Structures are given as C-alpha cells and as structure tokens.
Short mmCIF file of C-alpha atoms (C1' of nucleotides) in Angstrom, two decimals:
data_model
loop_
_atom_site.label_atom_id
_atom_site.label_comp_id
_atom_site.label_asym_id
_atom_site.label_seq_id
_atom_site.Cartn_x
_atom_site.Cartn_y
_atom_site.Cartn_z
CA UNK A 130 -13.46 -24.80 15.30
CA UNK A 131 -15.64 -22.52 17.50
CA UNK A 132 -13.72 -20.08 19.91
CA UNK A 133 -15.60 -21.64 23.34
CA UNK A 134 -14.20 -23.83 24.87
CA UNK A 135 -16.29 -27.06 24.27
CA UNK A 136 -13.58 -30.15 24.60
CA UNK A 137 -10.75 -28.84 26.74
CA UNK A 138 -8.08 -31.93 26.27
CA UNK A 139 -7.30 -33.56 29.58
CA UNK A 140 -6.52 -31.30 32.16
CA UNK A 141 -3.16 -33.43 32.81
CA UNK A 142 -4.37 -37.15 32.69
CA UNK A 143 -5.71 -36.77 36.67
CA UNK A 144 -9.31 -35.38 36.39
CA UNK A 145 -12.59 -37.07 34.67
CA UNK A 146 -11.64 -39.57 32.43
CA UNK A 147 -12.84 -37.51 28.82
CA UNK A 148 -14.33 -34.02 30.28
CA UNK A 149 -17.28 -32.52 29.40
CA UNK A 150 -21.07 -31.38 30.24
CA UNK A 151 -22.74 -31.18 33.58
CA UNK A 152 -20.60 -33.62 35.27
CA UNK A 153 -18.69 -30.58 36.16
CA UNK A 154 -20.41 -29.79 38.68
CA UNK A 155 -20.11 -33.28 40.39
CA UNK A 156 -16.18 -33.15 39.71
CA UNK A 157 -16.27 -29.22 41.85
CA UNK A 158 -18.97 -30.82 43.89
CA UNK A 159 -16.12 -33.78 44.60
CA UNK A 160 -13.30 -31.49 44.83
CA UNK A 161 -15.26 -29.26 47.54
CA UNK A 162 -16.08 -31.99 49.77
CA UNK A 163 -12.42 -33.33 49.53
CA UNK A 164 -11.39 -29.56 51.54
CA UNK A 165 -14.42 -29.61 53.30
CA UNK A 166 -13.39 -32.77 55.36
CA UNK A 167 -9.81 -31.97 55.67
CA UNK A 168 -10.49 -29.27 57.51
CA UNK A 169 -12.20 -31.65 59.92
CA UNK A 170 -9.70 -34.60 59.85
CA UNK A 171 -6.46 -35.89 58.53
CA UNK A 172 -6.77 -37.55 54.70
CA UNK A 173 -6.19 -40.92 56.23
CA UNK A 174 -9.25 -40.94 58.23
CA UNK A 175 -11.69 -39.55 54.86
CA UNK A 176 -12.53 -42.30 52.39
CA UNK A 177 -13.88 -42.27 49.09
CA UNK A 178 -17.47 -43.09 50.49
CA UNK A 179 -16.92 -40.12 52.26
CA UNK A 180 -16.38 -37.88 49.51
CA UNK A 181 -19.44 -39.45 46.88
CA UNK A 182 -21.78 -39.27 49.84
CA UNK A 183 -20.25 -35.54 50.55
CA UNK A 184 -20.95 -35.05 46.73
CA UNK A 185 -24.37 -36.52 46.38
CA UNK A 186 -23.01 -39.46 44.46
CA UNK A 187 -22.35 -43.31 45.06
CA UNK A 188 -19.62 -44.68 45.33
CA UNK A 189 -18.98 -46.22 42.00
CA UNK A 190 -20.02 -43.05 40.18
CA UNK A 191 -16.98 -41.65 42.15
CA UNK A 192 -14.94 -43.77 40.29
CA UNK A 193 -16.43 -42.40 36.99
CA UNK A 194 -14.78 -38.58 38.07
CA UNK A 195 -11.24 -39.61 39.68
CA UNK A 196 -9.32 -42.93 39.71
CA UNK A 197 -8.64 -42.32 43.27
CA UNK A 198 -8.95 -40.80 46.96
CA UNK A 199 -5.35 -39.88 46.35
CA UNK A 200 -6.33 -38.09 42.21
CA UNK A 201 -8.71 -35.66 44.09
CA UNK A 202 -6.07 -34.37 46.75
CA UNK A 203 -3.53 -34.48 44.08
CA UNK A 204 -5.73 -32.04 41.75
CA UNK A 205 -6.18 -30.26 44.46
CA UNK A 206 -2.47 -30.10 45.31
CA UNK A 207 -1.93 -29.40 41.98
CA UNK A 208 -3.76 -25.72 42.21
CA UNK A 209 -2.18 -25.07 45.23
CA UNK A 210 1.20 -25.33 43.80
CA UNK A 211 0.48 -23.16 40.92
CA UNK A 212 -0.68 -20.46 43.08
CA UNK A 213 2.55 -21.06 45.19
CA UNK A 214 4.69 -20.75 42.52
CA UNK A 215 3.02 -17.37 41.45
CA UNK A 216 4.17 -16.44 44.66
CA UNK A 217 7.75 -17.43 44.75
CA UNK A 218 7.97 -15.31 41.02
CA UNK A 219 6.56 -12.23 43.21
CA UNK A 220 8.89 -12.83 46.18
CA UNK A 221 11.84 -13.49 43.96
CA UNK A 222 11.00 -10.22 42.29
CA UNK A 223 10.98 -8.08 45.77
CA UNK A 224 14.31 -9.43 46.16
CA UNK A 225 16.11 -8.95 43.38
CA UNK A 226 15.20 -5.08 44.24
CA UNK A 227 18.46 -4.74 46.07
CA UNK A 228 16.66 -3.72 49.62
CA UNK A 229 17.24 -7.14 50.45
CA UNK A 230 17.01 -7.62 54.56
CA UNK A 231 12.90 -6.52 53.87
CA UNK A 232 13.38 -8.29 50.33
CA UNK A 233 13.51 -11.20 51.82
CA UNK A 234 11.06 -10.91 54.75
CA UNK A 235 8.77 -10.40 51.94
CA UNK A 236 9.60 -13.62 50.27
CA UNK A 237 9.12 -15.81 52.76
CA UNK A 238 6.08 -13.88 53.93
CA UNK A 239 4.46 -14.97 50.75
CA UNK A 240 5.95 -18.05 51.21
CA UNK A 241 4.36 -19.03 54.31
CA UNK A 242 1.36 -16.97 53.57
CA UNK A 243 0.65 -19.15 50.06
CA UNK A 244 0.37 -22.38 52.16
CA UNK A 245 -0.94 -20.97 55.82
CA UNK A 246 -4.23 -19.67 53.96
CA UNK A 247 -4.69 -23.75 52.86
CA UNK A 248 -3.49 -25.20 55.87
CA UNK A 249 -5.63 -28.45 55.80
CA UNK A 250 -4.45 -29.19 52.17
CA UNK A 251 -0.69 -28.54 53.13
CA UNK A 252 -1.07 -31.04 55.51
CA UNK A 253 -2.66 -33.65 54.00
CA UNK A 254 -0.05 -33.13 51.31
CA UNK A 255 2.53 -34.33 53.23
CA UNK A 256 0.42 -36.92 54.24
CA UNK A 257 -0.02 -38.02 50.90
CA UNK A 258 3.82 -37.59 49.75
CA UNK A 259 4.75 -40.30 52.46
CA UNK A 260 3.39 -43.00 50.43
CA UNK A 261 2.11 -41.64 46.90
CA UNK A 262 4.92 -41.27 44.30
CA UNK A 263 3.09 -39.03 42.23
CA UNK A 264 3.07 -36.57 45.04
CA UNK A 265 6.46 -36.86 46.40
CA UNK A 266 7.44 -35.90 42.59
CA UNK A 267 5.30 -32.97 42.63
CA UNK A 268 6.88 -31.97 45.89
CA UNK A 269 10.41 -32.00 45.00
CA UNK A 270 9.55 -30.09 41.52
CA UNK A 271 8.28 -27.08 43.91
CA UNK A 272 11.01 -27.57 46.08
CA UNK A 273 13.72 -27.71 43.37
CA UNK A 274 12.04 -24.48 41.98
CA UNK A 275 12.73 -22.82 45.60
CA UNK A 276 16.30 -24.43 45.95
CA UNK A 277 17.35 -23.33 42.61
CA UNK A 278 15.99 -19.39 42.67
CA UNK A 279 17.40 -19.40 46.49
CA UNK A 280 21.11 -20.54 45.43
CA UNK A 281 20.86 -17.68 42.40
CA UNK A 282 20.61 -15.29 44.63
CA UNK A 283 23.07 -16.48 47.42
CA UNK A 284 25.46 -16.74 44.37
CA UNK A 285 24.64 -12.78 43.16
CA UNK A 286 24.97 -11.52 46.76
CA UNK A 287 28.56 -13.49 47.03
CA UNK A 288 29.20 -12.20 43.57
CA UNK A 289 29.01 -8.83 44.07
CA UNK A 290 30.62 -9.00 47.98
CA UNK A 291 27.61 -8.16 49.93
CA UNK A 292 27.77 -11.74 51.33
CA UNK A 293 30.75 -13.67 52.50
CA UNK A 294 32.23 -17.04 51.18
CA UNK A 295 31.34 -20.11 52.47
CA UNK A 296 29.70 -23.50 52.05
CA UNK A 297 28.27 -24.40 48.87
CA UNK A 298 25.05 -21.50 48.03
CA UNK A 299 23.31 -24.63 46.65
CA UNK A 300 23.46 -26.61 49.95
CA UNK A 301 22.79 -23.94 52.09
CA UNK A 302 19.92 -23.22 49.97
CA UNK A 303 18.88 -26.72 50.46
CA UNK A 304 18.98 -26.71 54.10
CA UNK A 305 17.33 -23.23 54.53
CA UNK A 306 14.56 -24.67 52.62
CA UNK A 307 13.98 -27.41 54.00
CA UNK A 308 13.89 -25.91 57.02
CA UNK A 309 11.32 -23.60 56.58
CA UNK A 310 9.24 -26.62 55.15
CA UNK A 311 9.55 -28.40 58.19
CA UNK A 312 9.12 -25.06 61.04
CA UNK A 313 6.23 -24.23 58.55
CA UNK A 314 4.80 -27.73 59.13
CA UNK A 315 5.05 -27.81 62.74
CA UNK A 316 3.61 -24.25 63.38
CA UNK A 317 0.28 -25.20 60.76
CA UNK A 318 0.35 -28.47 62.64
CA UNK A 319 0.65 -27.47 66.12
CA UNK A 320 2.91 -29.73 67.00
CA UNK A 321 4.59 -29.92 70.64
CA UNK A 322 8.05 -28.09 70.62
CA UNK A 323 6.82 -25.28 67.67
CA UNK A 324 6.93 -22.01 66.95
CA UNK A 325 4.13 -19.47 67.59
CA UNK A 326 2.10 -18.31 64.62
CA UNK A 327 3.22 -15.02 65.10
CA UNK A 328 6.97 -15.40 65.75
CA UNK A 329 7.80 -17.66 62.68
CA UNK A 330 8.74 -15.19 60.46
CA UNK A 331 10.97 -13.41 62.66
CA UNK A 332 13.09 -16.54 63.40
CA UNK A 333 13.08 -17.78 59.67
CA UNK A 334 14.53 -14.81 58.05
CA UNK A 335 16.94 -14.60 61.03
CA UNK A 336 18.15 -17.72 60.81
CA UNK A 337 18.32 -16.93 56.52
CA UNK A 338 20.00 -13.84 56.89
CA UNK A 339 22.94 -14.97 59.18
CA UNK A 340 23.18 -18.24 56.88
CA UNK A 341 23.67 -15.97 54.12
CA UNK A 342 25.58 -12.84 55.13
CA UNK A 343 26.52 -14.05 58.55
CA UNK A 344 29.74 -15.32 59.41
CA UNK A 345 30.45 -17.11 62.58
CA UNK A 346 33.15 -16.35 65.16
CA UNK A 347 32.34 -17.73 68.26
CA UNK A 348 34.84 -16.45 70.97
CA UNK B 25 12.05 -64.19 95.47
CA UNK B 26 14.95 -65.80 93.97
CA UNK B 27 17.63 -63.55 91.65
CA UNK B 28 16.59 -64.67 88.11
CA UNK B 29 14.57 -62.41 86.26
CA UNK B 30 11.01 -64.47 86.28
CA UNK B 31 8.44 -62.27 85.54
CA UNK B 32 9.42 -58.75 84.64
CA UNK B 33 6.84 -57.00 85.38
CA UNK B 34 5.20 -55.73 81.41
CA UNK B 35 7.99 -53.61 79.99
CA UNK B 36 6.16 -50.23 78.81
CA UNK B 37 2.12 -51.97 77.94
CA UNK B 38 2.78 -52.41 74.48
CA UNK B 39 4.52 -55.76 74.04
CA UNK B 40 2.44 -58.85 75.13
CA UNK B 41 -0.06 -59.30 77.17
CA UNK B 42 1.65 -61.07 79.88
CA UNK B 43 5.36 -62.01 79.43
CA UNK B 44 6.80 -65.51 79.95
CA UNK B 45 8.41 -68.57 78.76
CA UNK B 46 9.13 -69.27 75.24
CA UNK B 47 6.96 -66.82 73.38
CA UNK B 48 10.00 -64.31 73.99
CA UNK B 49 11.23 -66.08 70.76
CA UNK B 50 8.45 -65.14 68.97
CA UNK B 51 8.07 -61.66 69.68
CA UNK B 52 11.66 -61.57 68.84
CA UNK B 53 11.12 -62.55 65.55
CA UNK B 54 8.44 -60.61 64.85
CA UNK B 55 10.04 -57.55 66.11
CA UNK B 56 13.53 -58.83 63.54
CA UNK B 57 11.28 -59.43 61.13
CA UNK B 58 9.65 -55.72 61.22
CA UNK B 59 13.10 -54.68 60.87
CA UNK B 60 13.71 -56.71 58.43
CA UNK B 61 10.82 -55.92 56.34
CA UNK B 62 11.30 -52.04 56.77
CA UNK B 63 14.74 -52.56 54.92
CA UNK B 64 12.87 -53.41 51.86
CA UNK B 65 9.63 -51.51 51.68
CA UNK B 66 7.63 -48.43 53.44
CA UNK B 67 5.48 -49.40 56.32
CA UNK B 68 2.20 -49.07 54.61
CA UNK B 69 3.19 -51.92 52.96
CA UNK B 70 3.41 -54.41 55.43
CA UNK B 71 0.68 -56.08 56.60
CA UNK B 72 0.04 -57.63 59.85
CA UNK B 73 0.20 -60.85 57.67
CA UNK B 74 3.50 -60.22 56.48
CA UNK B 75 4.56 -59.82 60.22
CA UNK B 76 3.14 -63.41 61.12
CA UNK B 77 4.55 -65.24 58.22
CA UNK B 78 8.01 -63.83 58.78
CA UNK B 79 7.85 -64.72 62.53
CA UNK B 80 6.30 -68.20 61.52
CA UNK B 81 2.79 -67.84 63.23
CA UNK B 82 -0.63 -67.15 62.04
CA UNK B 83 -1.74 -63.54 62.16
CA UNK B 84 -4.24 -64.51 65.36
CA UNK B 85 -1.31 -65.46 67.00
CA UNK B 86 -0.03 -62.11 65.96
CA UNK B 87 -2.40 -60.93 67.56
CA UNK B 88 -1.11 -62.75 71.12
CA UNK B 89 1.98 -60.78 70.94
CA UNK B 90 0.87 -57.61 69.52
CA UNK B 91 -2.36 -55.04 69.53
CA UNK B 92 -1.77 -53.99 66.12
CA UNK B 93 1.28 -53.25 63.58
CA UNK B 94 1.74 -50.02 64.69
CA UNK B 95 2.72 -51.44 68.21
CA UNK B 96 5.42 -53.67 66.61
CA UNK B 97 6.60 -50.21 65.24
CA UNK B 98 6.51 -48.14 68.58
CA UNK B 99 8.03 -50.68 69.90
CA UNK B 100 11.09 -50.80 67.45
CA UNK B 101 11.37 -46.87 67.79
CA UNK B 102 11.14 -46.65 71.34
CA UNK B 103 14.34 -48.80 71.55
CA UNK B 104 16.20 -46.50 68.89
CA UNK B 105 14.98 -43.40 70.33
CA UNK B 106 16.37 -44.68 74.08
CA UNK B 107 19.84 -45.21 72.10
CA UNK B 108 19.50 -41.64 70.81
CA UNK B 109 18.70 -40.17 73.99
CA UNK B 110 22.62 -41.68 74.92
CA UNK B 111 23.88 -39.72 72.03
CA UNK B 112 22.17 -36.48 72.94
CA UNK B 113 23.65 -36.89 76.66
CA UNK B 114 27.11 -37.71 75.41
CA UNK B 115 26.85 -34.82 72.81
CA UNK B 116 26.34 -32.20 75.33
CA UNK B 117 28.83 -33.60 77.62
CA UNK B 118 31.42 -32.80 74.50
CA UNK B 119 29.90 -29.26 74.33
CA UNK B 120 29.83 -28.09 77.43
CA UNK B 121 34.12 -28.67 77.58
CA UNK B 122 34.77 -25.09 76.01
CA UNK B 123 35.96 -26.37 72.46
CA UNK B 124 32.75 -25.31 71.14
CA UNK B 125 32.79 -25.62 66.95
CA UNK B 126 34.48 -28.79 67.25
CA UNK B 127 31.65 -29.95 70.11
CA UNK B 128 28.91 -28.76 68.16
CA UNK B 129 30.36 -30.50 65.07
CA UNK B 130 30.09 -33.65 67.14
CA UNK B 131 27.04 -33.33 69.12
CA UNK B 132 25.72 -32.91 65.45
CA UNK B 133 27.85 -35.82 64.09
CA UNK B 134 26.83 -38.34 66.78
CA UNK B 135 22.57 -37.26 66.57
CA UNK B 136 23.10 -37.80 62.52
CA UNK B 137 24.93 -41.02 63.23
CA UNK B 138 22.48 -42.29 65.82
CA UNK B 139 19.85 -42.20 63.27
CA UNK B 140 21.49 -43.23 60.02
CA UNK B 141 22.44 -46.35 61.49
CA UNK B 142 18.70 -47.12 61.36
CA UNK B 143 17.36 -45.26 58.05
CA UNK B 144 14.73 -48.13 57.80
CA UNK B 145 13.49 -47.45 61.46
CA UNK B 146 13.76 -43.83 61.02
CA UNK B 147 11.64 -43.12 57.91
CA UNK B 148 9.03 -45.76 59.33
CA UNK B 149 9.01 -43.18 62.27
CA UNK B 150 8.29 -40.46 60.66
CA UNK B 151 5.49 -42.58 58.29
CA UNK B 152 4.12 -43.11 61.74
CA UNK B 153 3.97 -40.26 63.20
CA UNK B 154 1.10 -39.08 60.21
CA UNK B 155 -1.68 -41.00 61.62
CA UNK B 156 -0.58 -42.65 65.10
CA UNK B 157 -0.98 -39.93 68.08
CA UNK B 158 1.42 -42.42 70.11
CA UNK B 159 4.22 -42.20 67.97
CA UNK B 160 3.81 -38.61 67.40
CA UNK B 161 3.68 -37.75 70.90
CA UNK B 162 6.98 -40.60 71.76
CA UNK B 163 9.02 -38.01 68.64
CA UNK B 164 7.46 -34.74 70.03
CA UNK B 165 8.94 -35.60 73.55
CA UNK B 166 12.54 -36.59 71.81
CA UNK B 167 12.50 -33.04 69.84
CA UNK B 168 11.39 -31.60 73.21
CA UNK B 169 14.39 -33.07 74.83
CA UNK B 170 16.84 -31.51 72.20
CA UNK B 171 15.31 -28.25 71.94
CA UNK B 172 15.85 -27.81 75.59
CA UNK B 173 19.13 -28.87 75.73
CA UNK B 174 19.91 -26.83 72.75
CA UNK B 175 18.42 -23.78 74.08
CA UNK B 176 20.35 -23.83 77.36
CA UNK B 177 23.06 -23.91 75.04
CA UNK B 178 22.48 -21.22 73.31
CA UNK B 179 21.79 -19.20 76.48
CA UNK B 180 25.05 -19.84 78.28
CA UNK B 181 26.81 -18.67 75.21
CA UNK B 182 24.98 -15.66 75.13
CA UNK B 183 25.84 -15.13 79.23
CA UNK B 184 29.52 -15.61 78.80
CA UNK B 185 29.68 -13.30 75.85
CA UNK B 186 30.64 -15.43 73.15
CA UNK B 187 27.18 -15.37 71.45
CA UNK B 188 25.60 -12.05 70.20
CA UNK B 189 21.82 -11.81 71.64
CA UNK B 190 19.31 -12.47 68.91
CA UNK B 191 15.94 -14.27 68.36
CA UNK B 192 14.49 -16.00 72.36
CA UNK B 193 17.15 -18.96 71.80
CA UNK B 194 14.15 -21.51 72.02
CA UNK B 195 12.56 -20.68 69.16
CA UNK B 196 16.20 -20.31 67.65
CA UNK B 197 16.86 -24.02 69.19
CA UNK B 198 13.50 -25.43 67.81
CA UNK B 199 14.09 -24.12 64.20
CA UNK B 200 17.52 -25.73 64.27
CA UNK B 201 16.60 -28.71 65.57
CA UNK B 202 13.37 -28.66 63.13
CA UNK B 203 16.06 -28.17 59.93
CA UNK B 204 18.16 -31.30 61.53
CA UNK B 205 15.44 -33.61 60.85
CA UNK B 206 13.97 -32.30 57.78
CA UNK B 207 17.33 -32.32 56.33
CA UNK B 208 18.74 -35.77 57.62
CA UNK B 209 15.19 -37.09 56.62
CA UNK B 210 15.37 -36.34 52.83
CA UNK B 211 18.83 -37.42 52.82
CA UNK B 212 18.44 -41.00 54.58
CA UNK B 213 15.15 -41.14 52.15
CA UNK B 214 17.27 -39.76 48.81
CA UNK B 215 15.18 -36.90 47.90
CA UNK B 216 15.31 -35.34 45.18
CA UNK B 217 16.34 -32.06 46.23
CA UNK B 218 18.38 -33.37 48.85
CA UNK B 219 22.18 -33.12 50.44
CA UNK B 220 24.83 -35.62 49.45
CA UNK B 221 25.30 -37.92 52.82
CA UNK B 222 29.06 -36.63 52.91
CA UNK B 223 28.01 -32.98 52.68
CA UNK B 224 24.89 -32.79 55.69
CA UNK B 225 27.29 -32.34 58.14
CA UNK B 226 29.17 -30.01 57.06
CA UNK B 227 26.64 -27.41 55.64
CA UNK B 228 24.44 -28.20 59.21
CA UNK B 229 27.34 -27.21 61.52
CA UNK B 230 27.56 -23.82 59.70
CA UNK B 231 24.15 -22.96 59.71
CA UNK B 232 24.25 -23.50 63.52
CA UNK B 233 27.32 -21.91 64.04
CA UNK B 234 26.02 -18.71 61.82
CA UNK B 235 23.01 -18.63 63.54
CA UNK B 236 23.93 -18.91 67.06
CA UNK B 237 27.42 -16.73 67.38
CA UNK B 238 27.09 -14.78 64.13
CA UNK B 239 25.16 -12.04 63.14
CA UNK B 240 23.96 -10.70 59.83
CA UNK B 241 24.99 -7.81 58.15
CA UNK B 242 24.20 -7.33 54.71
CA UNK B 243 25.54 -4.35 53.20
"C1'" DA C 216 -4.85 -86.48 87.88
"C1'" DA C 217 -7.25 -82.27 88.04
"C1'" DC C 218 -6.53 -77.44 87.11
"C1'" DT C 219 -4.56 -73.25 85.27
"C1'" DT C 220 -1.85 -70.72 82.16
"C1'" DT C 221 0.23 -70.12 77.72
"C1'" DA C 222 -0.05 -70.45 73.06
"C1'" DT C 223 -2.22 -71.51 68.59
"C1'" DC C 224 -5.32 -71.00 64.67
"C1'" DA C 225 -9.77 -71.71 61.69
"C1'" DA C 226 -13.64 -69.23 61.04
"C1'" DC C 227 -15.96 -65.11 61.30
"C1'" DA C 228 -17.49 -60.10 61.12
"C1'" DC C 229 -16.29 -55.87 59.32
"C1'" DC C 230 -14.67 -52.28 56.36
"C1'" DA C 231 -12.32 -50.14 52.45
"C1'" DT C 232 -10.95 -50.35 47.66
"C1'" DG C 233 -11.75 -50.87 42.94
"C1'" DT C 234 -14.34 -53.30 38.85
"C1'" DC C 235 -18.19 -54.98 35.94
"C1'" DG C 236 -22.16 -54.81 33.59
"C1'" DA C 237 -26.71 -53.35 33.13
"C1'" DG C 238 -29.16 -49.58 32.37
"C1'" DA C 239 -31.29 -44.38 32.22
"C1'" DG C 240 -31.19 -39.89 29.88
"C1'" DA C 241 -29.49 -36.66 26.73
"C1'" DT C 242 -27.60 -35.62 22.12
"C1'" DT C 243 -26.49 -36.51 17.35
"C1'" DC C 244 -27.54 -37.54 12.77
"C1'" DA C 245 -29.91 -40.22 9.14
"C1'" DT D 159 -38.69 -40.00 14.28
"C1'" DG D 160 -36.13 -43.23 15.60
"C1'" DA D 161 -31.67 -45.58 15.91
"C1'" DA D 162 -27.08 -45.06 17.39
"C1'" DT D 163 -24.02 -43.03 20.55
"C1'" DC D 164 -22.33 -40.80 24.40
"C1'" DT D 165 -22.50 -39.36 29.32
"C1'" DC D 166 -23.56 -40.66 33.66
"C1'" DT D 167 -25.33 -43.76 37.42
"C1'" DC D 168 -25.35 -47.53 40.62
"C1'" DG D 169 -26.21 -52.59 42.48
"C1'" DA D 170 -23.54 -56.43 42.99
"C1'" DC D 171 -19.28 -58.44 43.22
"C1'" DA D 172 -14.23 -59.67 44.00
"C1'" DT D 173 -10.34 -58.76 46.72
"C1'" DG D 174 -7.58 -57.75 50.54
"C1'" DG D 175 -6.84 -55.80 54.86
"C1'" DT D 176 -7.99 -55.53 60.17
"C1'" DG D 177 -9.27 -57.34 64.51
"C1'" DT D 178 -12.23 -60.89 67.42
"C1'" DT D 179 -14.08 -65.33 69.05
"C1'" DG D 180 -14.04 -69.78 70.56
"C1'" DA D 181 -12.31 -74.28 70.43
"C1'" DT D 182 -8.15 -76.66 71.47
"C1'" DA D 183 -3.57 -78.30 72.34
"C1'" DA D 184 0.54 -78.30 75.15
"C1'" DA D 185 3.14 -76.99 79.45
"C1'" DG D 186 3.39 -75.96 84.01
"C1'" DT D 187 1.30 -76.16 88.83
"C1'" DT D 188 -0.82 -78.22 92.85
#
DNA sequence: AACTTTATCAACACCATGTCGAGAGATTCA
DNA sequence: TGAATCTCTCGACATGGTGTTGATAAAGTT
C-alpha cells in the first residue's frame, strides 16, 4: 500500500457516502456555503436547496455528498468541537500551574474565545441540539469533558485546603458550566437582558471563583 | 350592558378571531390537547393536523381558532408565564423579610417549582423561542423581570452592609438568573450531564449565596 | 322569512424533504 | 480498444407539511 493517502475510510459515517476524487471540492464547496448562510440567518430558515444552489449543485446531487441539512452542520460541529477541546487541554494546563485566580481567567478565556470566533455555528448548534439526537449527544460529550476536568480541579484545590468544603465539586461544576453555556449564548446571541461582550469574562470567573473558594456569610 | 361577560373584548390577538358562543369548547380542546401532546413528544413533532384531530375538527377549522401552531403554543406559555410572574412576586415578598438564606432558598424553590410543574410547557418554550421572535421576546421580558428584581436585591444588600461590593449586581443578577434556567432546563429535559432533581436546589442556593455575600480568596 | 354571523371542511396552491432511475464522464483492466 | 465499473449528476416523482379559498350549513338577529 502506497504512503498517500488515496482511500481515507469514512471520516465517521457523516460525510460522502465512499470518499474520494474531485467531489471534494463540492463536499468543501457544500460545507462553505453551509457557514456562509449562517452568518446571514438562523439554520431553520437555510434549506438544502439553499446550500446545492450555494454549491453549484442540484438538489439531488446534494444528496449524493450528505444525507442531510442537519449531516453538514453536524460535520461542521464536529470540527468545531475538536478545536474546542484542544482548547480546554490548554486551559486545563494554565491551571494546573498553581497561579490559579489568572489560571482560570485564562481558561475560560479560551473557552469563550474557541466558540465567539464561530459564533454563527455555535448558534445554530443549539439550534440543531433542540431536535437532532445526534447533536444533543455530541453536546453533552463536550460538556461532560468540561464537567469532569472542572470537578478534578475543585476536588485538588479542596484537597490541598486552598478551597473550602462544600456542596458536591461535581455539581457545582455542573452548574458553573452550564452557566457559562447559557451567559455565553445570550452575549453571542444578543439577547435582551445579556451581558456586554466585554464584561463577560469578568463576571464569569467572578461568579467561578467565589463558587469555588468563596464561602458565604451573609450578615 | 347587562353583567354577564358577552363579548370580552379579544384577550391578547392571538386566540380567535372573534370570540363567542360555543367555539370556546373547541379552542379549549385544542389548547388541552397541545398540552396533551407536549407530554409525549417535542413540538416539532406536532403538526397542525395532530392539533385538529385531537380537538375533533379539520385542520381548516384549525385554522378558525388559530393563525398557526406556534400561536396555540404562545398561548399555552403566556398563561404559565402569568402564573410565574405570581411566584416571582411572592418570592421577593419572602426576601425582603430579613431572613435572607432561607428567603433566597425559597424565592429559588418556588421559580423551580413554578416551572417543573409544567416540564412539557417549559421545554416547548424554550424549542420556541429558536425560531419564533414572539416567544423569544414574551421569555426575554420574563428574564427581564427577574433580573431586575434580583439586582435590586443584590443592591440593598450591598447598602446595608451585609453584601461585599463586587461585579455591577446586574450583570451579577443576569448571570444568575441565566445559570437558573440553563440548569433547571437540562434537568426537567434529563441531560446527560445534568443535576439530580433533588440536588438543583441545593447546589443553586449556594452558588447565589457565594456569589452575592461571599467573596473569593484563594490562597 | 330575510339577513347576518359563526363555524365547518373539501379542494387547492405551495414548499420542503428525500428517493429513483436514467444517464454522462472518467478510470481500470482485459 | 473497448467493455466493465465507478463516480457523479439531475429530472421526475412521492410524500408530508403549511396556509388559503370558497361553498355551505347551522344559529342567532331583526
């Protein structure tokens, strides 16, 4: 067997049905349209005529690249996640650095950063997660990954004393996530009651550092 | 004009056209049957076909009662979202009486309860909000109304001395409030990294107790 | 009894999805 | 070289959803 790569064996079962020559280009030419438009307009409003005609094709020779509307955001979601998760190893790294107030800045600096520079395709992610099983599954796996490095390292800093006691590090880590998904949401969104661009951070790793190391004692 | 109710002048624009006699039956049971419906499946799977059958009409007659599925929906949610509105009054009545962890414990308690009793309505909201502008504008205004409430909150604790001064409490209040629904969402919807029903409350009360009186010091 | 209002639905127009089958062009190999 | 095979393309179709129109029946009003 030559050493180029002539065959490459199925991507993940989403892509072209076998994978191979020029139709490569279609498949990018596909993909690119797909971001093009959802910079322009929520996923619901695009349909697959859009993206063939976007992609110089008709709309049956769509069908010959993806199964779906929903296999071409998927893919797409698919890189996005990998590149997300190269960013959680980073930010987990920082942190585990012991300067942890900035440590942790950092991580959810790259955090938002990793999904703010694809805004359109976060969004229509969630879109898509409302009613596609395949994404909602591909969701939680990228959220478990953040729940479970988040509650290691609540459980290190209680551990060694640096934070107190308290509610379970896994459920905190839960909610702290989740929260950030959903104040990262609004913000990319624009929604009514939001945060500014420029003040998310601050309030984020606020909020995380009193969850973690705070205590309260109101009066 | 006699007493008796007799033409109630078109309760909001979305119901009927009209409103009279007998067809109040009928938009009754197409507005139970919604419900009804929502229990066993997501909203993009209903059809306005569905509706009808359930409510014994044709869909054209849907069509009498209705502009469109969606309205059934707004509908449904501006009903629960009136309810909730009681909740968020009789909350902050509780908190405002000094005995603050237990009153944010049950300001907290009664917004979760408000909308558990209606998971079905609830994640059809939020399904909703994704493509309809009305029903995303109907939630913005109910987040508005906590995140104002929640702020003054936060700022007469800070006055009086019992909170420490921090992030602007608003975009403290909207983060909190942001993590509320995120949270009670995947819960209600049993997601995969999610909290157990028995635990939201508990881990929610400390967050917001940590992150409005405490402060974080890491060592 | 004429007239108006309410209520109903068959039939239609439209649009989106996904499939089928007939081919055109390139590549392989006999 | 030419037959077989594979990649790629699309017209035509089947299906299923939305929303509208117009004819009509039944109730209420004058």
């Amino acid at each position: 067997m030559p050493a180029t790569s002539k065959t490459k064996p199925a991507p993940a079962g989403r892509g072209r049905r076998v994978a191979r020559a020029s139709g490569d280009d279609r498949e990018r030419a596909i993909l690119e349209t797909a971001e093009r438009l959802l910079e322009e307009r929520p996923l619901s409003e695009i349909s697959v005529d859009d993206l063939a005609k976007g992609a110089g094709i008709s709309r049956p020779t769509f069908y010959f690249y993806f199964p779906s509307k929903d296999a071409v955001v998927l893919t797409i979601i698919d890189r996005l996640v990998a590149a997300a998760a190269g960013s959680r190893e980073e930010a987990l790294a920082t942190m585990a650095e012991g300067e942890l107030r900035a440590g942790l800045r950092q991580a959810l600096s790259d955090l938002y950063g990793a999904f703010s520079s694809r805004r359109a395709v976060t969004l229509a992610a969630a879109e898509l997660r409302m009613r596609n099983p395949e994404a909602r599954e591909l969701w939680s796996q990228v959220m478990e990954g953040w729940v479970t490095d988040v509650t290691a390292v609540i459980e290190a800093e209680r551990a060694r004393g640096a934070a107190p006691p308290g509610q379970p590090a896994r459920d905190i880590a839960i909610a702290l996530v989740q929260m950030n998904e959903r104040v990262q949401y609004a913000t990319f969104n624009d929604e009514s009651p939001s945060l500014d661009e420029d003040r998310v951070l601050d309030v984020l790793v606020d909020i995380w550092l009193r969850a973690i190391y705070g205590t309260a004692e109101p009066d």
